Short mmCIF file of C-alpha atoms in Angstrom, two decimals:
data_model
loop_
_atom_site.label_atom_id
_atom_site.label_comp_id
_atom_site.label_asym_id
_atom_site.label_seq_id
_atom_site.Cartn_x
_atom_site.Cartn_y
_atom_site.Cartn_z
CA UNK V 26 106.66 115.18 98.09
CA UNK V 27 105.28 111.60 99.10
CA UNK V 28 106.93 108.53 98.91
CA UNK V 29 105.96 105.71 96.80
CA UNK V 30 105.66 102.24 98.63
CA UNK V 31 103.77 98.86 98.54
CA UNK V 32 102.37 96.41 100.94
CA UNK V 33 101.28 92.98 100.36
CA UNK V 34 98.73 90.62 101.70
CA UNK V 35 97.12 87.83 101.50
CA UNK V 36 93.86 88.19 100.40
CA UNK V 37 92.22 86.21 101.79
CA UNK V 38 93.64 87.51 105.28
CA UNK V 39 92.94 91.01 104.62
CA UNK V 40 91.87 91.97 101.16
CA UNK V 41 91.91 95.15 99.50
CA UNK V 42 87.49 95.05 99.95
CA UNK V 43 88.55 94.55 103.78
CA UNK V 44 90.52 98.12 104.03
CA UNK V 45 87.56 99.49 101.98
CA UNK V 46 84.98 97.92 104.65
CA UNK V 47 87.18 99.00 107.10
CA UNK V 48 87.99 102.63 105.96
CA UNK V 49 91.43 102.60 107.87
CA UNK V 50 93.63 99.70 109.38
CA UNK V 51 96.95 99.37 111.18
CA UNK V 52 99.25 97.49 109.55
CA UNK V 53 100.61 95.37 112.10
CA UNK V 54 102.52 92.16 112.27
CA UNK V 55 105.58 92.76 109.96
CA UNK V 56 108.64 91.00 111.54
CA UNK V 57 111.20 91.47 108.60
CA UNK V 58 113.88 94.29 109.60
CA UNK V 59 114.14 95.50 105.88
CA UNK V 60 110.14 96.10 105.97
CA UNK V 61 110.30 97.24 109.58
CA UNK V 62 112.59 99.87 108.61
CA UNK V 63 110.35 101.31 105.85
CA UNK V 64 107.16 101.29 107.75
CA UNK V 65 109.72 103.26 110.00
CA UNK V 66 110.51 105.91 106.79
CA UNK V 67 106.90 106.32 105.91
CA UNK V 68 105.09 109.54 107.06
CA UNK V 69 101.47 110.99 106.52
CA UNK V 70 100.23 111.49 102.98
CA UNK V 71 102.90 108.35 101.32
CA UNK V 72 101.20 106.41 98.72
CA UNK V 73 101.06 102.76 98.24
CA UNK V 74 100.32 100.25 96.41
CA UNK V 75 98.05 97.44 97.83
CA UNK V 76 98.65 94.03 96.26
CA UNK V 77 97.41 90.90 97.00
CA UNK V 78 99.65 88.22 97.50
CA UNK V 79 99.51 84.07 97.49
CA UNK V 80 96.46 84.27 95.48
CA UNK V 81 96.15 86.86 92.85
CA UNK V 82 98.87 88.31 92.65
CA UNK V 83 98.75 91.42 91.78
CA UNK V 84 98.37 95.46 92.62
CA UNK V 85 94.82 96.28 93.17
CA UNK V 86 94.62 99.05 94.58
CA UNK V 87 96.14 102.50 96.29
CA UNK V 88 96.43 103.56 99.86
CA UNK V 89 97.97 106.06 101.71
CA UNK V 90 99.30 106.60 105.47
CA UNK V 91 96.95 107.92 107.43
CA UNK V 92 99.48 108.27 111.11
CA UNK V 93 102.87 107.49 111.08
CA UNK V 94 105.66 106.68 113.77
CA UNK V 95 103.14 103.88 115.61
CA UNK V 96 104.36 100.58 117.12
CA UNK V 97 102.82 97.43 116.54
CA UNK V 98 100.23 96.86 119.03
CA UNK V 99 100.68 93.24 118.19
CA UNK V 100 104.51 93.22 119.59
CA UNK V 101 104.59 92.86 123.21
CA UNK V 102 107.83 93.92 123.33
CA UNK V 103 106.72 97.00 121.83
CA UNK V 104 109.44 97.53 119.45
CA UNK V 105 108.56 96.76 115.75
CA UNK V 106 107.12 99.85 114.22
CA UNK V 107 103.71 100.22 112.34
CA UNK V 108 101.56 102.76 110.28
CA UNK V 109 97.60 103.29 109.78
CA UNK V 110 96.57 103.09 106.03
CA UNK V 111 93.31 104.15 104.47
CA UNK V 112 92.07 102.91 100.40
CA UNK V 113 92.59 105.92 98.24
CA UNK V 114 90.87 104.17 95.15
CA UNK V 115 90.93 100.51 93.10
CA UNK V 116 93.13 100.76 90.12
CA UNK V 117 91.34 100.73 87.01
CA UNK V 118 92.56 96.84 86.10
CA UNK V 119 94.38 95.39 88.24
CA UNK V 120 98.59 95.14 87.63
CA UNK V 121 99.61 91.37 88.04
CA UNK V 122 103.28 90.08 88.96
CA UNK V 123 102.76 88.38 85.26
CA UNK V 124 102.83 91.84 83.98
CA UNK V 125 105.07 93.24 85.93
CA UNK V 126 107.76 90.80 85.65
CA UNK V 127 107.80 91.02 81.50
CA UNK V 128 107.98 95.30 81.59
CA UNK V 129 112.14 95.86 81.11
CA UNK V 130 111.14 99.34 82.43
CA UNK V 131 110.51 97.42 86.00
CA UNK V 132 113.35 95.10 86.36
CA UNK V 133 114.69 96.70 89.25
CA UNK V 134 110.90 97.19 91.54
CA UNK V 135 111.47 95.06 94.91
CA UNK V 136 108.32 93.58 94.50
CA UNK V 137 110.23 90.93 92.22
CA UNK V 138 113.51 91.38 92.97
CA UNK V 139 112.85 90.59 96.91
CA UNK V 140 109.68 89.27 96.03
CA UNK V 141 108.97 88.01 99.87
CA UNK V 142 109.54 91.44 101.62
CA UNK V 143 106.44 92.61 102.41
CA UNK V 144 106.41 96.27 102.71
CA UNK V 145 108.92 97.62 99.86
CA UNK V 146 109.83 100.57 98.20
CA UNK V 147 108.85 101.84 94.77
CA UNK V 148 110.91 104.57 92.78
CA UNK V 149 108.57 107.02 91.48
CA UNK V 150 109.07 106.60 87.83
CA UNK V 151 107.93 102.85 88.58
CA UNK V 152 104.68 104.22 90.33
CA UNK V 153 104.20 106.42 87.27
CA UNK V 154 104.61 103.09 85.25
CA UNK V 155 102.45 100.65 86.94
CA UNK V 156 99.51 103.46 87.18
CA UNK V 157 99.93 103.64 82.86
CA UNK V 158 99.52 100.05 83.35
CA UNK V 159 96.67 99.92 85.31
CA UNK V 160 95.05 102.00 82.64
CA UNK V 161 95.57 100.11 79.63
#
């Protein structure tokens, strides 16, 4: 069984298009220990959700791990950890924090709750959710 997570960034940094130009990225330069340790927990085959944050706001798309158990290339100390991701597929219409933030059903997802962690987890009945969402 996968897990269910989601990673944010800015747009105009590294946008959802970019990882679909790209095919496959690292995800390097997380430096929060709560996100460190679930880029840490993630293994081949997890889902996540990409959303863009700053501008946008909002779940655009779905990714998975590609390799697991990597450290950041970008730490010269070499200890923060790090995954490859590649785009699974765009979500139908996009999910924004708007959205979100008004469902009861997802008054618990980190993504508002700690809404500056970076790389959280999601619960799978709130992946099931959001996905109904994106197809409305």
């Amino acid at each position: 069984m996968p897990s269910y997570w989601l990673i944010k960034s800015e747009p105009f940094k590294y946008s959802w298009d970019d990882l679909c130009r790209d095919g496959e990225t690292i995800w390097d330069g997380v430096r929060n220990h709560r996100a460190a340790n679930n880029l840490k927990a993630m293994e081949i085959g997890d889902r996540l959700f990409y959303y863009h944050s700053n501008k946008g706001l909002e779940i655009v798309g779905i990714a998975e791990v590609s390799e697991a158990g990597l450290i950041d290339p970008t730490d010269a100390e070499g200890k923060w950890p790090t995954v490859k991701v590649k785009p699974v597929s765009k979500l139908d219409n996009p999910v924004t924090l708007k959205a979100i933030k008004a469902n009861p059903e997802l008054d618990r997802i980190e993504l508002v709750r700690l809404s500056r962690l970076s790389v959280g987890v999601i619960t799978r009945e709130e992946w099931d959710k959001i996905i109904a969402m994106s197809q409305d």
